[in-house]
Amino acid sequence: MTPQFISFEGGEGAGKSTQIALLSAWLEQQKVDHIITREPGGSAGAELIRDLLVKGATDRWEPMTEALLMTASRTEHIHRTILPALAAGKWVLCDRFFDSTIAYQGAARGLGMDSMRQLQTLAFGDVAPHITFFLNIPVVEGLMRARGREGDKQLENTREDRFERMDTSFHEALHDGFVRLTEQEPERIKMINASKSISDIQADIRGYFHQILNNADG
Ligand code: TMP
């Protein structure tokens, strides 16, 4: 079976990590060897870069600096974690990948979706997920979930909520970006209604697995 590279995308509070954990438990039952990883991060160097990106003031970085840091961390992640895992026959479940740079930095931060695609190609060629699940949730609903989750349990300066704190117009543009990506690449990107219950969302994701397992066999 060809190991599959599967990414999960969405705005803030879409519930990606819960769905990834459930899918991982199911894949384990199916005896599909896999890893779970995330972006920004997923390798030692990429996690160091993550720390610069997800904490602190919303205006901490120029948009292009942010895009370059995201892409630098991804390049490390690809070469140190993703490609070695696939080469070892393991499937990869990845919490965010390059669609996040296209939507967050390209659409929401205004750098342009096409420029961000070009930047990805320059950095690491044509490495891409076999399939991507876009967990789609209305902006306000997602932000409410994300803000509730952060709570006040962590000290202000250690919270990973730098993007969450951006204004509503940022999050609306981000959502539009993800919807446009889904329209541009319907074969790869599957839109999932993430307003449903956790178990219904998981059932919708697993519904694609006949196709995915067939692809992996072929
Ligand atoms: P997380 O909250 O899903 O762990 O992701 C960290 C934050 O980084 C999230 O707010 C989205 C943002 N992000 C980007 O802006 N561009 C990217 O390319 C990636 C991977 C994440």
PDB file of C-alpha atoms and ligand atoms in Angstrom:
ATOM      1  CA  MET A   1       0.000   0.000   0.000  1.00  0.00           C
ATOM      2  CA  THR A   2       1.342   3.464  -0.884  1.00  0.00           C
ATOM      3  CA  PRO A   3       1.470   5.451   2.361  1.00  0.00           C
ATOM      4  CA  GLN A   4      -0.844   8.433   2.131  1.00  0.00           C
ATOM      5  CA  PHE A   5      -0.093  12.001   3.157  1.00  0.00           C
ATOM      6  CA  ILE A   6      -3.289  13.527   4.591  1.00  0.00           C
ATOM      7  CA  SER A   7      -3.608  17.118   5.802  1.00  0.00           C
ATOM      8  CA  PHE A   8      -6.314  18.829   7.843  1.00  0.00           C
ATOM      9  CA  GLU A   9      -7.107  22.496   7.379  1.00  0.00           C
ATOM     10  CA  GLY A  10      -9.487  25.141   8.625  1.00  0.00           C
ATOM     11  CA  GLY A  11      -9.774  28.431  10.462  1.00  0.00           C
ATOM     12  CA  GLU A  12      -9.558  28.793  14.226  1.00  0.00           C
ATOM     13  CA  GLY A  13     -11.621  26.410  16.386  1.00  0.00           C
ATOM     14  CA  ALA A  14     -12.592  23.997  13.607  1.00  0.00           C
ATOM     15  CA  GLY A  15     -11.764  20.945  15.759  1.00  0.00           C
ATOM     16  CA  LYS A  16      -8.901  19.531  13.690  1.00  0.00           C
ATOM     17  CA  SER A  17      -6.930  17.982  16.541  1.00  0.00           C
ATOM     18  CA  THR A  18      -9.949  16.107  17.938  1.00  0.00           C
ATOM     19  CA  GLN A  19     -10.708  14.663  14.500  1.00  0.00           C
ATOM     20  CA  ILE A  20      -7.079  13.725  13.864  1.00  0.00           C
ATOM     21  CA  ALA A  21      -6.899  11.871  17.211  1.00  0.00           C
ATOM     22  CA  LEU A  22     -10.105   9.933  16.418  1.00  0.00           C
ATOM     23  CA  LEU A  23      -8.918   9.085  12.917  1.00  0.00           C
ATOM     24  CA  SER A  24      -5.565   7.945  14.281  1.00  0.00           C
ATOM     25  CA  ALA A  25      -7.283   5.554  16.724  1.00  0.00           C
ATOM     26  CA  TRP A  26      -9.335   4.126  13.855  1.00  0.00           C
ATOM     27  CA  LEU A  27      -6.293   3.746  11.575  1.00  0.00           C
ATOM     28  CA  GLU A  28      -4.546   1.919  14.405  1.00  0.00           C
ATOM     29  CA  GLN A  29      -7.434  -0.564  14.517  1.00  0.00           C
ATOM     30  CA  GLN A  30      -7.063  -0.988  10.743  1.00  0.00           C
ATOM     31  CA  LYS A  31      -3.339  -1.665  11.340  1.00  0.00           C
ATOM     32  CA  VAL A  32      -2.318   1.311   9.216  1.00  0.00           C
ATOM     33  CA  ASP A  33       1.089   2.455  10.459  1.00  0.00           C
ATOM     34  CA  HIS A  34       1.081   6.254  10.681  1.00  0.00           C
ATOM     35  CA  ILE A  35       2.385   9.367  12.403  1.00  0.00           C
ATOM     36  CA  ILE A  36       0.575  12.503  13.564  1.00  0.00           C
ATOM     37  CA  THR A  37       2.362  15.770  13.015  1.00  0.00           C
ATOM     38  CA  ARG A  38       1.570  19.475  12.845  1.00  0.00           C
ATOM     39  CA  GLU A  39       2.485  22.853  11.366  1.00  0.00           C
ATOM     40  CA  PRO A  40       4.053  25.158  12.050  1.00  0.00           C
ATOM     41  CA  GLY A  41       6.285  22.583  13.733  1.00  0.00           C
ATOM     42  CA  GLY A  42       6.684  18.835  13.422  1.00  0.00           C
ATOM     43  CA  SER A  43      10.494  18.676  13.597  1.00  0.00           C
ATOM     44  CA  ALA A  44      12.967  20.098  16.121  1.00  0.00           C
ATOM     45  CA  GLY A  45      13.889  23.200  14.097  1.00  0.00           C
ATOM     46  CA  ALA A  46      10.351  23.769  12.848  1.00  0.00           C
ATOM     47  CA  GLU A  47       9.051  23.746  16.444  1.00  0.00           C
ATOM     48  CA  LEU A  48      11.541  26.500  17.324  1.00  0.00           C
ATOM     49  CA  ILE A  49      10.184  28.572  14.428  1.00  0.00           C
ATOM     50  CA  ARG A  50       6.603  27.816  15.568  1.00  0.00           C
ATOM     51  CA  ASP A  51       7.292  29.519  18.850  1.00  0.00           C
ATOM     52  CA  LEU A  52       8.153  32.752  17.031  1.00  0.00           C
ATOM     53  CA  LEU A  53       4.953  32.632  14.999  1.00  0.00           C
ATOM     54  CA  VAL A  54       2.099  31.650  17.309  1.00  0.00           C
ATOM     55  CA  LYS A  55       2.806  33.825  20.354  1.00  0.00           C
ATOM     56  CA  GLY A  56       3.058  37.546  20.994  1.00  0.00           C
ATOM     57  CA  ALA A  57       1.659  40.689  19.396  1.00  0.00           C
ATOM     58  CA  THR A  58      -0.490  40.339  16.295  1.00  0.00           C
ATOM     59  CA  ASP A  59       1.765  42.850  14.483  1.00  0.00           C
ATOM     60  CA  ARG A  60       4.958  41.119  15.568  1.00  0.00           C
ATOM     61  CA  TRP A  61       5.944  40.268  11.963  1.00  0.00           C
ATOM     62  CA  GLU A  62       5.580  41.785   8.535  1.00  0.00           C
ATOM     63  CA  PRO A  63       3.259  39.550   6.459  1.00  0.00           C
ATOM     64  CA  MET A  64       6.116  38.449   4.166  1.00  0.00           C
ATOM     65  CA  THR A  65       8.396  37.632   7.115  1.00  0.00           C
ATOM     66  CA  GLU A  66       5.576  35.509   8.516  1.00  0.00           C
ATOM     67  CA  ALA A  67       5.127  33.719   5.170  1.00  0.00           C
ATOM     68  CA  LEU A  68       8.862  33.046   4.905  1.00  0.00           C
ATOM     69  CA  LEU A  69       9.027  31.702   8.466  1.00  0.00           C
ATOM     70  CA  MET A  70       6.000  29.440   7.850  1.00  0.00           C
ATOM     71  CA  THR A  71       7.592  28.189   4.645  1.00  0.00           C
ATOM     72  CA  ALA A  72      10.999  27.722   6.285  1.00  0.00           C
ATOM     73  CA  SER A  73       9.468  25.658   9.069  1.00  0.00           C
ATOM     74  CA  ARG A  74       7.544  23.598   6.480  1.00  0.00           C
ATOM     75  CA  THR A  75      10.714  22.916   4.483  1.00  0.00           C
ATOM     76  CA  GLU A  76      12.382  21.536   7.625  1.00  0.00           C
ATOM     77  CA  HIS A  77       9.267  19.528   8.487  1.00  0.00           C
ATOM     78  CA  ILE A  78       9.069  17.996   4.998  1.00  0.00           C
ATOM     79  CA  HIS A  79      12.697  16.905   4.878  1.00  0.00           C
ATOM     80  CA  ARG A  80      13.124  15.855   8.497  1.00  0.00           C
ATOM     81  CA  THR A  81       9.737  14.267   9.257  1.00  0.00           C
ATOM     82  CA  ILE A  82       7.229  13.868   6.414  1.00  0.00           C
ATOM     83  CA  LEU A  83       9.338  12.413   3.602  1.00  0.00           C
ATOM     84  CA  PRO A  84      11.256  10.034   5.928  1.00  0.00           C
ATOM     85  CA  ALA A  85       7.947   8.761   7.374  1.00  0.00           C
ATOM     86  CA  LEU A  86       6.456   8.144   3.910  1.00  0.00           C
ATOM     87  CA  ALA A  87       9.687   6.456   2.794  1.00  0.00           C
ATOM     88  CA  ALA A  88       9.404   4.149   5.822  1.00  0.00           C
ATOM     89  CA  GLY A  89       5.876   3.181   4.750  1.00  0.00           C
ATOM     90  CA  LYS A  90       4.059   5.258   7.361  1.00  0.00           C
ATOM     91  CA  TRP A  91       0.994   7.349   6.576  1.00  0.00           C
ATOM     92  CA  VAL A  92       1.195  10.991   7.653  1.00  0.00           C
ATOM     93  CA  LEU A  93      -1.687  12.830   9.335  1.00  0.00           C
ATOM     94  CA  CYS A  94      -0.714  16.485   9.301  1.00  0.00           C
ATOM     95  CA  ASP A  95      -2.475  19.236  11.249  1.00  0.00           C
ATOM     96  CA  ARG A  96      -2.186  22.063   8.640  1.00  0.00           C
ATOM     97  CA  PHE A  97       0.105  22.211   5.607  1.00  0.00           C
ATOM     98  CA  PHE A  98       0.703  24.655   2.723  1.00  0.00           C
ATOM     99  CA  ASP A  99      -2.988  25.507   2.260  1.00  0.00           C
ATOM    100  CA  SER A 100      -2.681  27.368   5.578  1.00  0.00           C
ATOM    101  CA  THR A 101       0.028  29.624   4.148  1.00  0.00           C
ATOM    102  CA  ILE A 102      -2.051  30.244   1.023  1.00  0.00           C
ATOM    103  CA  ALA A 103      -5.148  31.087   3.100  1.00  0.00           C
ATOM    104  CA  TYR A 104      -3.606  32.840   6.157  1.00  0.00           C
ATOM    105  CA  GLN A 105      -0.706  34.725   4.571  1.00  0.00           C
ATOM    106  CA  GLY A 106      -1.969  34.788   0.963  1.00  0.00           C
ATOM    107  CA  ALA A 107      -5.668  35.588   1.408  1.00  0.00           C
ATOM    108  CA  ALA A 108      -5.972  37.008   4.948  1.00  0.00           C
ATOM    109  CA  ARG A 109      -2.646  38.850   5.255  1.00  0.00           C
ATOM    110  CA  GLY A 110      -3.009  40.077   1.654  1.00  0.00           C
ATOM    111  CA  LEU A 111       0.130  38.651   0.042  1.00  0.00           C
ATOM    112  CA  GLY A 112      -1.888  36.932  -2.692  1.00  0.00           C
ATOM    113  CA  MET A 113      -2.752  33.265  -3.019  1.00  0.00           C
ATOM    114  CA  ASP A 114      -0.765  32.756  -6.240  1.00  0.00           C
ATOM    115  CA  SER A 115       2.390  34.330  -4.781  1.00  0.00           C
ATOM    116  CA  MET A 116       2.154  32.014  -1.811  1.00  0.00           C
ATOM    117  CA  ARG A 117       1.810  28.993  -4.107  1.00  0.00           C
ATOM    118  CA  GLN A 118       4.923  30.127  -5.981  1.00  0.00           C
ATOM    119  CA  LEU A 119       6.813  30.504  -2.716  1.00  0.00           C
ATOM    120  CA  GLN A 120       5.930  26.911  -1.749  1.00  0.00           C
ATOM    121  CA  THR A 121       7.138  25.586  -5.115  1.00  0.00           C
ATOM    122  CA  LEU A 122      10.389  27.506  -4.798  1.00  0.00           C
ATOM    123  CA  ALA A 123      11.008  26.120  -1.303  1.00  0.00           C
ATOM    124  CA  PHE A 124      10.161  22.437  -1.758  1.00  0.00           C
ATOM    125  CA  GLY A 125       8.954  21.692  -5.293  1.00  0.00           C
ATOM    126  CA  ASP A 126       5.824  19.657  -5.769  1.00  0.00           C
ATOM    127  CA  VAL A 127       5.489  17.974  -2.356  1.00  0.00           C
ATOM    128  CA  ALA A 128       1.733  17.974  -1.650  1.00  0.00           C
ATOM    129  CA  PRO A 129      -0.814  16.017   0.379  1.00  0.00           C
ATOM    130  CA  HIS A 130      -2.694  13.216  -1.387  1.00  0.00           C
ATOM    131  CA  ILE A 131      -5.862  14.429   0.265  1.00  0.00           C
ATOM    132  CA  THR A 132      -6.823  17.403   2.413  1.00  0.00           C
ATOM    133  CA  PHE A 133      -9.838  17.763   4.674  1.00  0.00           C
ATOM    134  CA  PHE A 134     -11.015  21.362   5.053  1.00  0.00           C
ATOM    135  CA  LEU A 135     -13.050  21.515   8.271  1.00  0.00           C
ATOM    136  CA  ASN A 136     -15.434  24.316   7.464  1.00  0.00           C
ATOM    137  CA  ILE A 137     -17.073  26.218  10.316  1.00  0.00           C
ATOM    138  CA  PRO A 138     -18.634  29.718  10.330  1.00  0.00           C
ATOM    139  CA  VAL A 139     -16.061  32.287  11.489  1.00  0.00           C
ATOM    140  CA  VAL A 140     -17.929  33.429  14.608  1.00  0.00           C
ATOM    141  CA  GLU A 141     -18.639  29.868  15.755  1.00  0.00           C
ATOM    142  CA  GLY A 142     -14.999  28.843  15.317  1.00  0.00           C
ATOM    143  CA  LEU A 143     -13.655  31.878  17.151  1.00  0.00           C
ATOM    144  CA  MET A 144     -16.033  31.263  20.064  1.00  0.00           C
ATOM    145  CA  ARG A 145     -14.833  27.665  20.326  1.00  0.00           C
ATOM    146  CA  ALA A 146     -11.169  28.634  20.061  1.00  0.00           C
ATOM    147  CA  ARG A 147     -11.465  31.386  22.652  1.00  0.00           C
ATOM    148  CA  GLY A 148     -13.345  29.107  25.048  1.00  0.00           C
ATOM    149  CA  ARG A 149     -10.645  26.466  24.646  1.00  0.00           C
ATOM    150  CA  GLU A 150      -7.779  28.819  25.472  1.00  0.00           C
ATOM    151  CA  GLY A 151      -9.634  29.988  28.577  1.00  0.00           C
ATOM    152  CA  ASP A 152      -7.576  31.756  31.197  1.00  0.00           C
ATOM    153  CA  LYS A 153      -5.629  28.706  32.248  1.00  0.00           C
ATOM    154  CA  GLN A 154      -2.435  29.861  30.589  1.00  0.00           C
ATOM    155  CA  LEU A 155      -0.377  32.943  31.200  1.00  0.00           C
ATOM    156  CA  GLU A 156      -1.008  35.616  28.588  1.00  0.00           C
ATOM    157  CA  ASN A 157       2.475  35.473  27.051  1.00  0.00           C
ATOM    158  CA  THR A 158       2.551  31.676  26.658  1.00  0.00           C
ATOM    159  CA  ARG A 159      -0.752  31.382  24.790  1.00  0.00           C
ATOM    160  CA  GLU A 160      -0.553  30.218  21.192  1.00  0.00           C
ATOM    161  CA  ASP A 161      -3.314  32.566  20.111  1.00  0.00           C
ATOM    162  CA  ARG A 162      -1.550  35.188  18.014  1.00  0.00           C
ATOM    163  CA  PHE A 163      -3.663  34.510  14.894  1.00  0.00           C
ATOM    164  CA  GLU A 164      -6.855  33.985  16.860  1.00  0.00           C
ATOM    165  CA  ARG A 165      -6.512  37.572  18.148  1.00  0.00           C
ATOM    166  CA  MET A 166      -6.507  39.074  14.633  1.00  0.00           C
ATOM    167  CA  ASP A 167      -9.648  41.054  13.805  1.00  0.00           C
ATOM    168  CA  THR A 168     -12.854  39.622  12.332  1.00  0.00           C
ATOM    169  CA  SER A 169     -12.113  40.887   8.793  1.00  0.00           C
ATOM    170  CA  PHE A 170      -8.900  38.813   8.876  1.00  0.00           C
ATOM    171  CA  HIS A 171     -10.869  35.690   9.791  1.00  0.00           C
ATOM    172  CA  GLU A 172     -13.510  36.370   7.114  1.00  0.00           C
ATOM    173  CA  ALA A 173     -10.811  36.742   4.430  1.00  0.00           C
ATOM    174  CA  LEU A 174      -9.178  33.570   5.729  1.00  0.00           C
ATOM    175  CA  HIS A 175     -12.435  31.657   5.410  1.00  0.00           C
ATOM    176  CA  ASP A 176     -12.915  32.952   1.844  1.00  0.00           C
ATOM    177  CA  GLY A 177      -9.370  31.822   1.067  1.00  0.00           C
ATOM    178  CA  PHE A 178     -10.049  28.252   2.188  1.00  0.00           C
ATOM    179  CA  VAL A 179     -13.342  28.146   0.248  1.00  0.00           C
ATOM    180  CA  ARG A 180     -11.558  29.356  -2.905  1.00  0.00           C
ATOM    181  CA  LEU A 181      -8.847  26.741  -2.468  1.00  0.00           C
ATOM    182  CA  THR A 182     -11.519  24.043  -2.218  1.00  0.00           C
ATOM    183  CA  GLU A 183     -13.093  25.313  -5.448  1.00  0.00           C
ATOM    184  CA  GLN A 184      -9.710  25.387  -7.195  1.00  0.00           C
ATOM    185  CA  GLU A 185      -8.747  21.827  -6.180  1.00  0.00           C
ATOM    186  CA  PRO A 186     -11.905  19.779  -5.614  1.00  0.00           C
ATOM    187  CA  GLU A 187     -10.075  16.497  -6.291  1.00  0.00           C
ATOM    188  CA  ARG A 188      -7.638  16.967  -3.424  1.00  0.00           C
ATOM    189  CA  ILE A 189      -9.531  19.153  -0.954  1.00  0.00           C
ATOM    190  CA  LYS A 190     -12.678  17.756   0.630  1.00  0.00           C
ATOM    191  CA  MET A 191     -14.894  20.227   2.466  1.00  0.00           C
ATOM    192  CA  ILE A 192     -16.342  18.854   5.707  1.00  0.00           C
ATOM    193  CA  ASN A 193     -19.157  20.563   7.616  1.00  0.00           C
ATOM    194  CA  ALA A 194     -17.460  21.088  10.988  1.00  0.00           C
ATOM    195  CA  SER A 195     -20.541  22.522  12.699  1.00  0.00           C
ATOM    196  CA  LYS A 196     -21.846  18.969  13.143  1.00  0.00           C
ATOM    197  CA  SER A 197     -21.236  16.797  16.222  1.00  0.00           C
ATOM    198  CA  ILE A 198     -17.763  15.332  16.742  1.00  0.00           C
ATOM    199  CA  SER A 199     -18.948  11.830  15.814  1.00  0.00           C
ATOM    200  CA  ASP A 200     -20.808  12.994  12.685  1.00  0.00           C
ATOM    201  CA  ILE A 201     -17.746  14.900  11.470  1.00  0.00           C
ATOM    202  CA  GLN A 202     -15.615  11.803  12.049  1.00  0.00           C
ATOM    203  CA  ALA A 203     -18.116   9.689  10.104  1.00  0.00           C
ATOM    204  CA  ASP A 204     -17.971  12.156   7.193  1.00  0.00           C
ATOM    205  CA  ILE A 205     -14.165  12.026   7.180  1.00  0.00           C
ATOM    206  CA  ARG A 206     -14.114   8.224   7.315  1.00  0.00           C
ATOM    207  CA  GLY A 207     -16.594   8.167   4.434  1.00  0.00           C
ATOM    208  CA  TYR A 208     -13.711   9.171   2.168  1.00  0.00           C
ATOM    209  CA  PHE A 209     -11.554   6.295   3.306  1.00  0.00           C
ATOM    210  CA  HIS A 210     -12.816   3.700   0.839  1.00  0.00           C
ATOM    211  CA  GLN A 211     -11.494   5.973  -1.882  1.00  0.00           C
ATOM    212  CA  ILE A 212      -8.274   6.701   0.028  1.00  0.00           C
ATOM    213  CA  LEU A 213      -7.583   3.034   0.759  1.00  0.00           C
ATOM    214  CA  ASN A 214      -8.273   2.198  -2.905  1.00  0.00           C
ATOM    215  CA  ASN A 215      -5.792   4.874  -4.010  1.00  0.00           C
ATOM    216  CA  ALA A 216      -3.254   3.482  -1.584  1.00  0.00           C
ATOM    217  CA  ASP A 217      -3.719   0.000  -3.062  1.00  0.00           C
ATOM    218  CA  GLY A 218      -3.407   1.176  -6.649  1.00  0.00           C
TER     219      GLY A 218
HETATM  220  P1  TMP B   1      -2.774  25.747  15.155  1.00  0.00           P
HETATM  221  O1  TMP B   1      -3.514  26.709  16.025  1.00  0.00           O
HETATM  222  O2  TMP B   1      -3.644  24.990  14.223  1.00  0.00           O
HETATM  223  O3  TMP B   1      -1.774  24.900  15.902  1.00  0.00           O
HETATM  224  O4  TMP B   1      -1.884  26.623  14.117  1.00  0.00           O
HETATM  225  C1  TMP B   1      -1.068  27.634  14.538  1.00  0.00           C
HETATM  226  C2  TMP B   1      -1.455  28.949  13.956  1.00  0.00           C
HETATM  227  O5  TMP B   1      -0.608  29.269  12.844  1.00  0.00           O
HETATM  228  C3  TMP B   1      -2.881  29.039  13.449  1.00  0.00           C
HETATM  229  O6  TMP B   1      -3.460  30.204  14.001  1.00  0.00           O
HETATM  230  C4  TMP B   1      -2.737  29.177  11.962  1.00  0.00           C
HETATM  231  C5  TMP B   1      -1.366  29.751  11.751  1.00  0.00           C
HETATM  232  N1  TMP B   1      -0.711  29.333  10.502  1.00  0.00           N
HETATM  233  C6  TMP B   1      -0.482  30.267   9.496  1.00  0.00           C
HETATM  234  O7  TMP B   1      -0.834  31.434   9.640  1.00  0.00           O
HETATM  235  N2  TMP B   1       0.144  29.858   8.342  1.00  0.00           N
HETATM  236  C7  TMP B   1       0.582  28.579   8.153  1.00  0.00           C
HETATM  237  O8  TMP B   1       1.157  28.263   7.101  1.00  0.00           O
HETATM  238  C8  TMP B   1       0.352  27.619   9.226  1.00  0.00           C
HETATM  239  C9  TMP B   1       0.820  26.216   9.061  1.00  0.00           C
HETATM  240  C10 TMP B   1      -0.300  28.041  10.360  1.00  0.00           C
END
